Amino acid sequence: MWLIRLYVRVLGQLGSDLKVGAVLSLANIGLAIAAFAEPILFGRIIDRLTGGGAAAAGPVTFSSLLPLLFAWIGFGLFTIGAGVLVALHADRLSHRRRLATMANYFEHVLELPLAFHTSTHSGRVLKVMLEGSNGMAWLWLGFFRDHLAAIVALTILLPLTLFLNWRLGILLVVLVFLFTILTALVLRKTETLQGYVEGFHSRLAEQASDALGNVPVIQSFTRTKAETGQLRSTITQLLAAQTPVLSWWAIASIATRASATLTVTSIFLLGTWLNLTGRATVGDVVMFMSIATMLIGRLEQVVAFVNQLFMQAPKMREFFEILDTAPTVSDRPHAQNIDRFKGEVAFENVSFSYDGKRTAIADVSFSVEAGQTIALVGATGSGKSTTLGLLHRAFDPQSGAIRIDGVDIRDICLASLRRNIGVVFQEPMLFARSIRENLQVGRPDATEAEMMDALERAQALEFIQRQSDGLDSVIGERGRSLSGGERQRLSIARALLKNPPILILDEATSALDATTEKRLQAALIEVMKGRTTFVIAHRLATIRNADRILVFHQSRVVESGTFEELVALDGRFAELARGQFMAPDAAAAGPTARPSLVAVGG
């Protein structure tokens, strides 16, 4: 039953092409009826010509055969016309829906929470998209080309043969029923095995994607043979799991061909005996031989269909599992679309946990006036990045509220919220596209002059001018053709070009050398003017001029104040500061001494 439910759901993905699908379905039903009508008419014509059956009364003339001949020719012409209709539109529908389904899946995945992408390998996500959409395209194409007509013939029209000649009809129904049982047994034997096979396919995609994404590491650590060995090992396991499945379906295929011979032979022998005993006409025998041959062809189509459906089912189940994953962050009904924020931010007793067990942040409360610069410091895992991730709704808090300009951010359209917030991540996260396209991510309508200005302010203009094609230079996957510092400066320029009222800098200068960082800090100070800025920094020298510093420890804000206030407090921040850039003599003098700061960095 799960296979039928899956098949029905695949057909339900036709979407806007549902009307075209309905027309093709009617054409297939007509083809199935025509395929049954032709041998029946042919049998009746044979009876008239041989003088058999009740229709033999009176002399046989060509004019008396005309109604049967016209009906036979009419069904033949209908078969040609309906076949052309199906051939023209089934392929187009299949390819059109495959690409539409792929696009819908892609959009859905991009909207899924970061927690999903953290726990799901990108190689698997890509593999599921390609194989799932291709599998559905094959099902749509097969359904409208052959499968629907075969299903109608076997489930609806086959029982009608009992009214033509119940003895021959019973033999035909019994043979088809026996073959159906054999196919069901093969399905039961291979159901679990095929699930294992698909698991190995997913592992194969993950391993290949992982290795291709880390080629420099593999080459540096001479891991080529080891990685290849792991891939070959997975391939061996995949083949070991796939072989039994293929063996069972080979048995089903052999049984199908054997059934063709057995069915035709049985119908001929029984029909001959019935004819000799006066219980069947020659036309009946010819008619059932033709029907049996046609049904054997339909049976082979159905077996091939069930085989392929069974092989594709795990892929499509994975596809629908991801498609059924609901985004944890979405727009509320009547969410506001705000053109531009002023920049006032308030966290009110905000708590969040990724897994419901370990607290990421707990009861975080603070308020920020528009235009202020707020720094977040603390040990790794203390809750800094999570706090700012909540601000641009990478996820929503379990309790508390975050407000911008007095409005709960959950009551603001996601697009509006994120359009007003610029983020420079610790990892630059660039696309394998041109520099121009990377800059236009946040502002597609930016002019070249505006892009060059943003690059200049991010201290990136010099290395851009060295590129052979300037802004049109393609920077490779994740920007690998650039150095770490160049990638980070390009990422900063991208955020500056967006010109948001709220800016988040998550270790934005961590990949820069000391000289470039010093120049960029001066530029960032100018950029921060007039906009609310949040800075996550481990190097405390970079946040000396922040309006306020929030010190995180074990998921909570434990200290808050200016740089000088926190040093004078001699708490956790002072401890961090002594470890980074306080002169040894000041540290030794104790908390009452005036600290002497040196730019050690760290």
Coordinates of C-alpha atoms in Angstrom, one line a residue:
M1 CA 0.0 0.0 0.0
W2 CA 2.9 2.4 0.7
L3 CA 4.0 2.0 -2.9
I4 CA 0.6 2.9 -4.2
R5 CA 0.4 5.9 -1.8
L6 CA 3.8 7.1 -3.0
Y7 CA 2.7 6.7 -6.6
V8 CA -0.5 8.6 -6.1
R9 CA 1.5 11.4 -4.4
V10 CA 3.9 11.6 -7.4
L11 CA 1.0 12.0 -9.7
G12 CA -0.3 14.7 -7.4
Q13 CA 2.8 16.8 -8.2
L14 CA 1.5 17.6 -11.6
G15 CA 0.3 21.0 -10.3
S16 CA -0.5 23.4 -13.1
D17 CA -0.3 20.6 -15.7
L18 CA -3.2 18.7 -14.1
K19 CA -5.5 19.5 -17.0
V20 CA -3.0 18.3 -19.6
G21 CA -2.6 15.1 -17.4
A22 CA -6.4 14.6 -17.4
V23 CA -6.6 14.8 -21.2
L24 CA -3.7 12.3 -21.6
S25 CA -5.4 10.0 -19.1
L26 CA -8.6 10.0 -21.1
A27 CA -6.5 9.3 -24.2
N28 CA -4.9 6.3 -22.5
I29 CA -8.3 4.9 -21.4
G30 CA -9.4 5.2 -24.9
L31 CA -6.3 3.4 -26.1
A32 CA -6.9 0.6 -23.7
I33 CA -10.5 0.2 -24.9
A34 CA -9.4 0.3 -28.5
A35 CA -6.8 -2.4 -27.8
F36 CA -9.5 -4.6 -26.5
A37 CA -12.1 -3.8 -29.2
E38 CA -9.9 -4.6 -32.1
P39 CA -9.4 -8.3 -31.4
I40 CA -13.1 -8.6 -30.5
L41 CA -14.1 -7.1 -33.9
F42 CA -11.5 -9.2 -35.7
G43 CA -12.9 -12.3 -34.0
R44 CA -16.4 -11.4 -35.1
I45 CA -15.3 -10.9 -38.7
I46 CA -13.6 -14.3 -38.7
D47 CA -16.8 -15.9 -37.5
R48 CA -18.8 -14.2 -40.3
L49 CA -16.4 -15.4 -42.9
T50 CA -16.2 -18.9 -41.6
G51 CA -19.9 -19.2 -40.9
G52 CA -19.5 -19.7 -37.2
G53 CA -21.5 -18.3 -34.3
A54 CA -25.0 -16.8 -34.2
A55 CA -24.1 -14.1 -36.6
A56 CA -23.7 -16.7 -39.4
A57 CA -27.4 -16.6 -40.3
G58 CA -27.9 -15.6 -44.0
P59 CA -25.3 -15.3 -46.8
V60 CA -22.1 -13.4 -46.1
T61 CA -21.7 -10.3 -48.3
F62 CA -19.1 -7.5 -48.2
S63 CA -21.8 -5.0 -47.4
S64 CA -22.9 -7.1 -44.3
L65 CA -19.2 -7.0 -43.1
L66 CA -19.0 -3.2 -43.6
P67 CA -20.2 -2.2 -40.1
L68 CA -17.6 -4.5 -38.5
L69 CA -14.9 -3.4 -40.9
F70 CA -15.7 0.3 -40.3
A71 CA -15.7 -0.1 -36.5
W72 CA -12.4 -2.0 -36.7
I73 CA -10.8 0.7 -39.0
G74 CA -12.3 3.4 -36.7
F75 CA -10.6 2.0 -33.6
G76 CA -7.4 1.7 -35.5
L77 CA -7.5 5.3 -36.6
F78 CA -8.4 6.4 -33.0
T79 CA -5.3 4.4 -31.8
I80 CA -3.1 6.3 -34.2
G81 CA -4.6 9.7 -33.3
A82 CA -4.5 9.1 -29.5
G83 CA -1.0 7.7 -29.8
V84 CA 0.2 10.9 -31.5
L85 CA -1.5 13.0 -28.8
V86 CA 0.2 11.0 -26.0
A87 CA 3.6 11.0 -27.8
L88 CA 3.6 14.7 -28.4
H89 CA 2.6 15.8 -24.9
A90 CA 3.7 13.1 -22.4
D91 CA 7.4 13.9 -22.9
R92 CA 6.9 17.6 -22.7
L93 CA 4.8 17.3 -19.6
S94 CA 7.3 15.1 -17.9
H95 CA 10.3 17.4 -18.6
R96 CA 8.3 20.5 -17.7
R97 CA 7.2 19.1 -14.4
R98 CA 10.7 17.6 -13.6
L99 CA 12.2 21.1 -13.8
A100 CA 9.3 22.7 -12.0
T101 CA 9.6 20.2 -9.2
M102 CA 13.3 20.6 -9.0
A103 CA 12.9 24.4 -8.7
N104 CA 10.2 24.0 -6.0
Y105 CA 12.5 21.6 -4.0
F106 CA 15.4 24.0 -4.4
E107 CA 13.4 27.0 -3.1
H108 CA 12.1 24.9 -0.2
V109 CA 15.5 23.7 0.9
L110 CA 16.9 27.3 0.8
E111 CA 14.1 28.2 3.3
L112 CA 14.8 25.4 5.7
P113 CA 16.5 26.3 9.0
L114 CA 20.2 26.3 9.5
A115 CA 19.8 23.4 11.9
F116 CA 18.7 21.2 8.9
H117 CA 21.7 22.2 6.8
T118 CA 24.0 21.6 9.7
S119 CA 22.8 18.1 10.2
T120 CA 22.2 17.2 6.5
H121 CA 25.1 16.8 4.1
S122 CA 24.9 19.1 1.0
G123 CA 25.9 16.2 -1.2
R124 CA 22.9 14.2 0.0
V125 CA 20.5 17.2 -0.5
L126 CA 21.8 17.6 -4.1
K127 CA 21.6 13.9 -4.8
V128 CA 18.0 13.7 -3.5
M129 CA 17.0 16.7 -5.7
L130 CA 18.4 15.3 -8.9
E131 CA 17.5 11.6 -8.4
G132 CA 14.0 12.3 -6.9
S133 CA 13.0 14.7 -9.7
N134 CA 14.4 12.4 -12.4
G135 CA 12.5 9.4 -10.8
M136 CA 9.2 11.3 -10.8
A137 CA 9.8 12.4 -14.5
W138 CA 10.2 8.7 -15.4
L139 CA 7.0 7.9 -13.6
W140 CA 5.0 10.6 -15.2
L141 CA 6.3 9.7 -18.7
G142 CA 5.7 6.0 -18.2
F143 CA 2.2 6.6 -16.7
F144 CA 0.9 8.6 -19.6
R145 CA 2.7 6.5 -22.3
D146 CA 1.9 2.9 -21.2
H147 CA 1.2 2.3 -17.6
L148 CA -2.3 3.8 -17.3
A149 CA -3.5 1.9 -20.4
A150 CA -2.0 -1.3 -19.0
I151 CA -3.6 -0.8 -15.6
V152 CA -7.0 -0.2 -17.2
A153 CA -6.6 -3.3 -19.4
L154 CA -5.7 -5.6 -16.6
T155 CA -8.0 -4.4 -13.9
I156 CA -11.2 -3.3 -15.8
L157 CA -11.2 -4.9 -19.2
L158 CA -9.7 -8.3 -18.4
P159 CA -12.8 -9.4 -16.3
L160 CA -15.0 -8.4 -19.2
T161 CA -13.5 -11.4 -21.2
L162 CA -15.7 -13.6 -19.0
F163 CA -18.7 -12.3 -21.0
L164 CA -17.1 -13.1 -24.3
N165 CA -16.4 -16.8 -23.5
W166 CA -16.4 -17.6 -19.8
R167 CA -14.3 -20.7 -20.1
L168 CA -11.4 -19.0 -22.0
G169 CA -12.0 -15.9 -19.8
I170 CA -11.5 -17.8 -16.6
L171 CA -8.3 -19.4 -17.9
L172 CA -6.9 -15.9 -18.8
V173 CA -7.9 -14.3 -15.5
V174 CA -6.4 -17.2 -13.5
L175 CA -3.1 -17.0 -15.4
V176 CA -2.9 -13.2 -14.8
F177 CA -3.8 -13.7 -11.1
L178 CA -1.0 -16.2 -10.6
F179 CA 1.5 -13.9 -12.2
T180 CA 0.4 -11.0 -10.0
I181 CA 1.0 -13.2 -6.9
L182 CA 4.5 -14.0 -8.2
T183 CA 5.2 -10.2 -8.6
A184 CA 3.9 -9.5 -5.1
L185 CA 6.3 -12.1 -3.7
V186 CA 9.2 -10.5 -5.4
L187 CA 8.2 -7.1 -4.0
R188 CA 8.1 -8.5 -0.5
K189 CA 11.5 -10.2 -0.8
T190 CA 13.2 -7.0 -2.1
E191 CA 11.4 -4.2 -0.2
T192 CA 13.9 -4.0 2.7
L193 CA 16.9 -4.8 0.5
Q194 CA 16.3 -1.8 -1.8
G195 CA 16.1 0.5 1.2
Y196 CA 19.7 -0.6 2.1
V197 CA 20.8 0.0 -1.5
E198 CA 19.5 3.6 -1.4
G199 CA 21.4 4.2 1.9
F200 CA 24.6 3.3 0.2
H201 CA 23.8 5.6 -2.8
S202 CA 23.4 8.5 -0.3
R203 CA 26.6 7.6 1.4
L204 CA 28.4 7.5 -1.9
A205 CA 27.1 11.0 -2.8
E206 CA 28.2 12.4 0.6
Q207 CA 31.7 10.9 0.4
A208 CA 32.3 12.1 -3.2
S209 CA 31.0 15.6 -2.3
D210 CA 33.0 15.7 0.8
A211 CA 36.2 14.8 -1.0
L212 CA 35.7 17.1 -3.9
G213 CA 35.1 20.0 -1.5
N214 CA 38.4 19.3 0.3
V215 CA 40.8 18.5 -2.5
P216 CA 43.6 20.8 -1.1
V217 CA 43.5 18.9 2.2
I218 CA 43.5 15.5 0.4
Q219 CA 46.5 16.4 -1.7
S220 CA 48.4 18.0 1.2
F221 CA 47.9 15.0 3.5
T222 CA 48.4 12.5 0.6
R223 CA 44.9 11.1 1.2
T224 CA 44.1 10.3 -2.5
K225 CA 44.4 6.5 -2.2
A226 CA 42.7 6.5 1.2
E227 CA 39.7 8.5 0.0
T228 CA 39.5 6.4 -3.2
G229 CA 39.7 3.3 -1.1
Q230 CA 36.8 4.4 1.1
L231 CA 34.7 5.2 -2.0
R232 CA 35.5 1.8 -3.6
S233 CA 34.6 0.1 -0.3
T234 CA 31.2 1.8 -0.3
I235 CA 30.7 0.8 -4.0
T236 CA 31.5 -2.8 -3.1
Q237 CA 28.9 -2.7 -0.3
L238 CA 26.4 -1.1 -2.6
L239 CA 26.9 -3.9 -5.2
A240 CA 26.6 -6.6 -2.5
A241 CA 23.2 -5.1 -1.4
Q242 CA 22.0 -4.5 -5.0
T243 CA 22.8 -8.0 -6.4
P244 CA 20.1 -9.9 -4.5
V245 CA 17.5 -7.3 -5.6
L246 CA 18.5 -7.7 -9.2
S247 CA 18.5 -11.5 -8.9
W248 CA 14.9 -11.5 -7.7
W249 CA 13.8 -9.1 -10.5
A250 CA 15.6 -11.3 -13.0
I251 CA 13.4 -14.2 -11.8
A252 CA 10.3 -12.0 -12.3
S253 CA 11.5 -11.1 -15.8
I254 CA 12.0 -14.8 -16.7
A255 CA 8.6 -15.7 -15.2
T256 CA 7.0 -13.0 -17.4
R257 CA 8.5 -14.4 -20.6
A258 CA 7.6 -17.9 -19.5
S259 CA 4.0 -16.8 -18.8
A260 CA 3.7 -15.4 -22.3
T261 CA 4.4 -18.8 -23.8
L262 CA 2.3 -20.6 -21.3
T263 CA -0.7 -18.3 -21.7
V264 CA -0.8 -18.4 -25.5
T265 CA -0.3 -22.1 -25.5
S266 CA -3.0 -22.7 -22.9
I267 CA -5.5 -20.5 -24.7
F268 CA -4.8 -22.2 -28.0
L269 CA -5.1 -25.7 -26.6
L270 CA -8.3 -25.0 -24.6
G271 CA -9.8 -23.0 -27.5
T272 CA -9.1 -25.9 -29.9
W273 CA -10.8 -28.4 -27.6
L274 CA -13.8 -26.0 -27.0
N275 CA -14.1 -25.5 -30.8
L276 CA -14.1 -29.3 -31.4
T277 CA -16.8 -29.7 -28.8
G278 CA -18.9 -26.9 -30.2
R279 CA -18.4 -24.5 -27.2
A280 CA -16.2 -21.9 -29.0
T281 CA -16.1 -20.6 -32.5
V282 CA -12.9 -20.1 -34.6
G283 CA -13.4 -16.4 -34.0
D284 CA -13.5 -16.9 -30.3
V285 CA -10.2 -18.7 -30.4
V286 CA -8.6 -16.1 -32.7
M287 CA -10.0 -13.3 -30.5
F288 CA -8.7 -14.8 -27.2
M289 CA -5.3 -15.5 -28.8
S290 CA -5.1 -11.8 -29.8
I291 CA -6.3 -10.6 -26.4
A292 CA -3.9 -12.9 -24.6
T293 CA -1.0 -11.6 -26.8
M294 CA -2.0 -8.1 -26.0
L295 CA -2.4 -8.7 -22.3
I296 CA 1.1 -10.4 -22.2
G297 CA 2.5 -7.2 -23.6
R298 CA 0.6 -5.2 -21.0
L299 CA 1.9 -7.6 -18.3
E300 CA 5.4 -7.0 -19.3
Q301 CA 4.9 -3.3 -19.2
V302 CA 3.4 -3.5 -15.7
V303 CA 6.2 -5.7 -14.5
A304 CA 8.8 -3.3 -15.9
F305 CA 6.8 -0.4 -14.3
V306 CA 6.6 -2.1 -10.9
N307 CA 10.3 -2.9 -11.1
Q308 CA 11.3 0.6 -11.9
L309 CA 8.8 2.1 -9.3
F310 CA 10.3 -0.1 -6.7
M311 CA 13.8 0.9 -7.6
Q312 CA 12.9 4.6 -7.6
A313 CA 10.7 4.5 -4.5
P314 CA 13.5 5.0 -1.9
K315 CA 14.8 8.0 -3.8
M316 CA 11.3 9.6 -4.0
R317 CA 10.6 8.8 -0.3
E318 CA 13.8 10.8 0.5
F319 CA 12.7 13.5 -1.8
F320 CA 9.3 13.8 0.0
E321 CA 10.9 13.5 3.5
I322 CA 12.9 16.7 2.7
L323 CA 9.9 18.3 1.0
D324 CA 7.8 17.6 4.1
T325 CA 10.4 19.2 6.4
A326 CA 8.7 22.4 7.6
P327 CA 10.7 25.6 7.9
T328 CA 10.8 26.6 11.6
V329 CA 10.9 30.3 10.6
S330 CA 8.1 31.7 8.5
D331 CA 6.0 34.8 8.2
R332 CA 3.1 35.3 10.5
P333 CA -0.3 36.2 9.1
H334 CA -0.4 40.0 8.5
A335 CA 3.3 40.4 9.0
Q336 CA 4.5 44.0 8.4
N337 CA 6.6 45.0 5.5
I338 CA 8.9 47.8 6.8
D339 CA 10.9 49.7 4.2
R340 CA 13.8 50.8 6.4
F341 CA 14.4 50.4 10.1
K342 CA 15.6 53.2 12.5
G343 CA 17.7 50.6 14.2
E344 CA 16.6 50.4 17.8
V345 CA 17.0 46.8 19.1
A346 CA 15.8 45.2 22.3
F347 CA 16.2 41.6 23.6
E348 CA 13.7 40.8 26.3
N349 CA 14.4 37.6 28.3
V350 CA 15.4 35.7 25.2
S351 CA 16.2 32.0 25.6
F352 CA 17.0 29.4 22.9
S353 CA 18.2 25.8 22.6
Y354 CA 19.1 24.0 19.4
D355 CA 18.2 20.5 20.6
G356 CA 15.8 21.2 23.5
K357 CA 18.4 19.8 25.9
R358 CA 21.4 22.1 26.1
T359 CA 20.7 25.9 26.5
A360 CA 22.4 28.0 23.8
I361 CA 21.4 31.4 25.4
A362 CA 19.3 31.9 28.6
D363 CA 17.3 35.0 29.6
V364 CA 19.4 37.5 27.5
S365 CA 18.1 41.0 27.9
F366 CA 19.6 44.3 26.5
S367 CA 18.5 47.3 24.5
V368 CA 20.4 49.2 21.9
E369 CA 19.7 52.7 20.6
A370 CA 19.8 53.4 16.9
G371 CA 23.3 54.1 15.6
Q372 CA 25.1 52.5 18.6
T373 CA 27.9 50.0 18.2
I374 CA 27.6 46.9 20.5
A375 CA 30.3 44.3 20.9
L376 CA 29.8 40.8 22.0
V377 CA 32.7 38.9 23.6
G378 CA 33.1 35.7 25.3
A379 CA 34.5 32.2 25.0
T380 CA 33.6 30.0 22.0
G381 CA 30.1 28.5 22.6
S382 CA 29.1 31.1 25.0
G383 CA 26.1 32.3 22.9
K384 CA 27.3 35.3 20.9
S385 CA 26.7 34.0 17.3
T386 CA 23.4 32.4 18.5
T387 CA 22.2 35.8 19.8
L388 CA 22.8 37.6 16.5
G389 CA 21.5 34.6 14.6
L390 CA 18.2 35.2 16.4
L391 CA 18.3 38.8 15.4
H392 CA 18.0 38.1 11.7
R393 CA 15.8 35.0 12.4
A394 CA 18.1 32.2 11.4
F395 CA 15.9 30.6 14.1
D396 CA 13.3 31.8 16.6
P397 CA 13.6 31.9 20.4
Q398 CA 11.7 29.4 22.6
S399 CA 10.9 32.2 25.0
G400 CA 11.1 36.0 25.2
A401 CA 11.0 38.5 22.4
I402 CA 13.3 40.5 20.1
R403 CA 12.1 43.9 19.0
I404 CA 13.3 46.3 16.4
D405 CA 11.9 49.8 16.6
G406 CA 9.4 48.4 19.2
V407 CA 8.0 45.7 16.8
D408 CA 8.4 42.0 17.5
I409 CA 10.6 40.7 14.7
R410 CA 8.2 37.8 14.3
D411 CA 5.6 40.3 13.2
I412 CA 7.9 41.6 10.4
C413 CA 8.1 40.0 7.0
L414 CA 11.3 37.8 6.8
A415 CA 12.3 39.5 3.5
S416 CA 11.8 43.0 5.0
L417 CA 13.7 42.0 8.2
R418 CA 16.7 40.5 6.4
R419 CA 16.7 43.3 3.8
N420 CA 17.4 45.7 6.6
I421 CA 20.2 43.7 8.2
G422 CA 23.6 43.2 6.7
V423 CA 25.8 40.3 7.9
V424 CA 29.5 39.7 7.5
F425 CA 30.1 36.1 8.5
Q426 CA 33.4 34.8 9.9
E427 CA 33.6 32.5 6.9
P428 CA 33.1 34.7 3.8
M429 CA 30.7 32.3 2.0
L430 CA 31.2 33.4 -1.6
F431 CA 29.7 32.0 -4.7
A432 CA 31.5 30.4 -7.6
R433 CA 30.5 33.4 -9.7
S434 CA 32.0 36.7 -10.8
I435 CA 33.0 39.4 -8.3
R436 CA 30.2 41.6 -9.6
E437 CA 27.6 38.8 -9.0
N438 CA 28.9 38.3 -5.5
L439 CA 28.6 42.0 -4.7
Q440 CA 25.1 42.1 -6.1
V441 CA 23.8 39.4 -3.8
G442 CA 22.4 41.9 -1.4
R443 CA 21.6 44.7 -3.9
P444 CA 21.0 43.5 -7.5
D445 CA 20.4 47.1 -8.8
A446 CA 23.8 48.5 -7.6
T447 CA 25.7 50.5 -10.1
E448 CA 29.4 49.8 -10.9
A449 CA 30.3 53.1 -9.3
E450 CA 28.6 52.0 -6.1
M451 CA 30.3 48.7 -6.2
M452 CA 33.7 50.3 -6.6
D453 CA 33.0 52.6 -3.7
A454 CA 32.1 49.7 -1.4
L455 CA 35.2 47.8 -2.5
E456 CA 37.4 50.9 -1.8
R457 CA 35.8 51.3 1.7
A458 CA 36.5 47.6 2.4
Q459 CA 40.1 48.0 1.3
A460 CA 39.5 45.6 -1.5
L461 CA 39.9 47.8 -4.5
E462 CA 43.6 47.1 -5.0
F463 CA 43.3 43.3 -5.4
I464 CA 40.2 43.7 -7.6
Q465 CA 42.2 45.9 -10.0
R466 CA 44.8 43.1 -10.2
Q467 CA 42.1 40.6 -11.5
S468 CA 42.3 40.0 -15.3
D469 CA 38.6 40.7 -15.8
G470 CA 38.1 43.2 -13.0
L471 CA 34.6 42.9 -11.5
D472 CA 33.7 40.2 -14.1
S473 CA 36.5 37.8 -12.8
V474 CA 35.1 34.5 -11.7
I475 CA 36.5 33.6 -8.3
G476 CA 36.0 29.8 -8.2
E477 CA 34.1 27.6 -5.8
R478 CA 33.7 29.4 -2.4
G479 CA 36.1 32.1 -3.7
R480 CA 39.1 29.8 -3.7
S481 CA 41.0 31.8 -6.3
L482 CA 41.3 34.6 -3.6
S483 CA 43.3 34.6 -0.4
G484 CA 41.5 34.4 2.9
G485 CA 41.9 38.1 3.5
E486 CA 40.7 39.0 0.0
R487 CA 37.6 36.8 0.5
Q488 CA 36.8 38.5 3.8
R489 CA 37.2 42.0 2.3
L490 CA 34.9 41.1 -0.6
S491 CA 32.4 39.8 2.0
I492 CA 32.6 43.1 3.9
A493 CA 32.2 45.1 0.6
R494 CA 29.1 43.0 -0.1
A495 CA 27.5 44.0 3.2
L496 CA 28.5 47.7 2.8
L497 CA 26.9 47.8 -0.7
K498 CA 23.6 46.6 0.8
N499 CA 23.7 49.7 3.1
P500 CA 21.6 48.3 5.9
P501 CA 20.5 50.2 9.0
I502 CA 21.6 47.3 11.1
L503 CA 25.0 45.6 10.5
I504 CA 26.4 42.4 12.1
L505 CA 30.1 41.8 11.9
D506 CA 30.9 38.2 13.0
E507 CA 34.7 38.2 13.4
A508 CA 34.7 40.2 10.1
T509 CA 38.4 41.0 10.3
S510 CA 39.7 37.6 11.6
A511 CA 41.3 36.6 8.3
L512 CA 43.1 39.9 7.7
D513 CA 46.8 40.7 8.4
A514 CA 47.5 43.4 11.0
T515 CA 48.2 46.2 8.5
T516 CA 45.1 45.6 6.4
E517 CA 43.0 45.1 9.6
K518 CA 44.2 48.5 10.9
R519 CA 43.2 50.3 7.7
L520 CA 39.9 48.4 7.5
Q521 CA 39.0 49.3 11.1
A522 CA 39.3 53.0 10.3
A523 CA 37.0 52.4 7.3
L524 CA 34.5 50.4 9.4
I525 CA 34.3 53.2 12.0
E526 CA 33.1 55.5 9.2
V527 CA 30.7 52.9 7.9
M528 CA 29.2 52.3 11.4
K529 CA 28.2 55.9 11.8
G530 CA 24.5 56.3 11.5
R531 CA 23.7 52.5 11.7
T532 CA 23.3 50.1 14.5
T533 CA 26.2 47.7 14.5
F534 CA 26.8 44.5 16.4
V535 CA 30.4 43.2 16.5
I536 CA 31.5 39.7 17.6
A537 CA 35.2 39.8 18.2
H538 CA 37.8 37.6 20.0
R539 CA 40.5 40.2 19.5
L540 CA 39.4 42.8 22.0
A541 CA 41.6 45.5 20.4
T542 CA 39.1 45.7 17.6
I543 CA 36.2 46.8 19.9
R544 CA 38.0 49.4 21.9
N545 CA 35.6 52.1 20.7
A546 CA 32.3 50.2 21.0
D547 CA 29.5 52.1 22.8
R548 CA 28.9 49.1 24.9
I549 CA 30.3 45.6 25.3
L550 CA 28.3 42.6 26.3
V551 CA 30.3 39.8 28.0
F552 CA 28.8 36.3 27.5
H553 CA 29.6 33.4 29.7
Q554 CA 27.8 30.0 29.7
S555 CA 24.9 31.3 27.6
R556 CA 24.2 34.4 29.6
V557 CA 25.2 38.1 29.6
V558 CA 27.3 38.4 32.7
E559 CA 28.8 41.9 32.2
S560 CA 27.9 45.0 30.3
G561 CA 29.6 48.4 29.9
T562 CA 32.2 50.3 28.0
F563 CA 35.8 49.0 27.5
E564 CA 37.1 51.1 30.4
E565 CA 34.2 50.3 32.7
L566 CA 34.6 46.6 32.2
V567 CA 38.4 46.7 32.8
A568 CA 37.8 48.7 36.0
L569 CA 35.2 46.2 37.1
D570 CA 38.0 43.6 37.1
G571 CA 35.6 40.8 36.2
R572 CA 35.5 38.3 33.3
F573 CA 36.2 40.9 30.7
A574 CA 39.2 42.2 32.5
E575 CA 40.4 38.6 32.7
L576 CA 40.1 38.3 29.0
A577 CA 41.8 41.6 28.4
R578 CA 44.8 40.7 30.6
G579 CA 45.2 37.5 28.6
Q580 CA 45.3 39.4 25.3
F581 CA 46.7 42.9 25.5
M582 CA 47.5 44.2 28.9
A583 CA 51.1 44.8 29.7
P584 CA 52.6 42.3 32.1
D585 CA 53.4 45.0 34.7
A586 CA 49.8 46.2 34.8
A587 CA 48.6 42.7 35.3
A588 CA 51.0 42.1 38.1
A589 CA 50.1 45.4 39.8
G590 CA 46.6 44.1 40.5
P591 CA 43.2 45.5 39.9
T592 CA 43.8 48.8 41.5
A593 CA 46.5 49.8 39.0
R594 CA 45.6 51.7 35.9
P595 CA 45.9 49.2 33.0
S596 CA 48.4 49.8 30.3
L597 CA 47.1 48.6 27.0
V598 CA 49.3 47.4 24.2
A599 CA 48.1 46.2 20.7
V600 CA 49.2 42.6 21.0
G601 CA 46.1 41.4 18.9
G602 CA 45.7 37.7 19.6

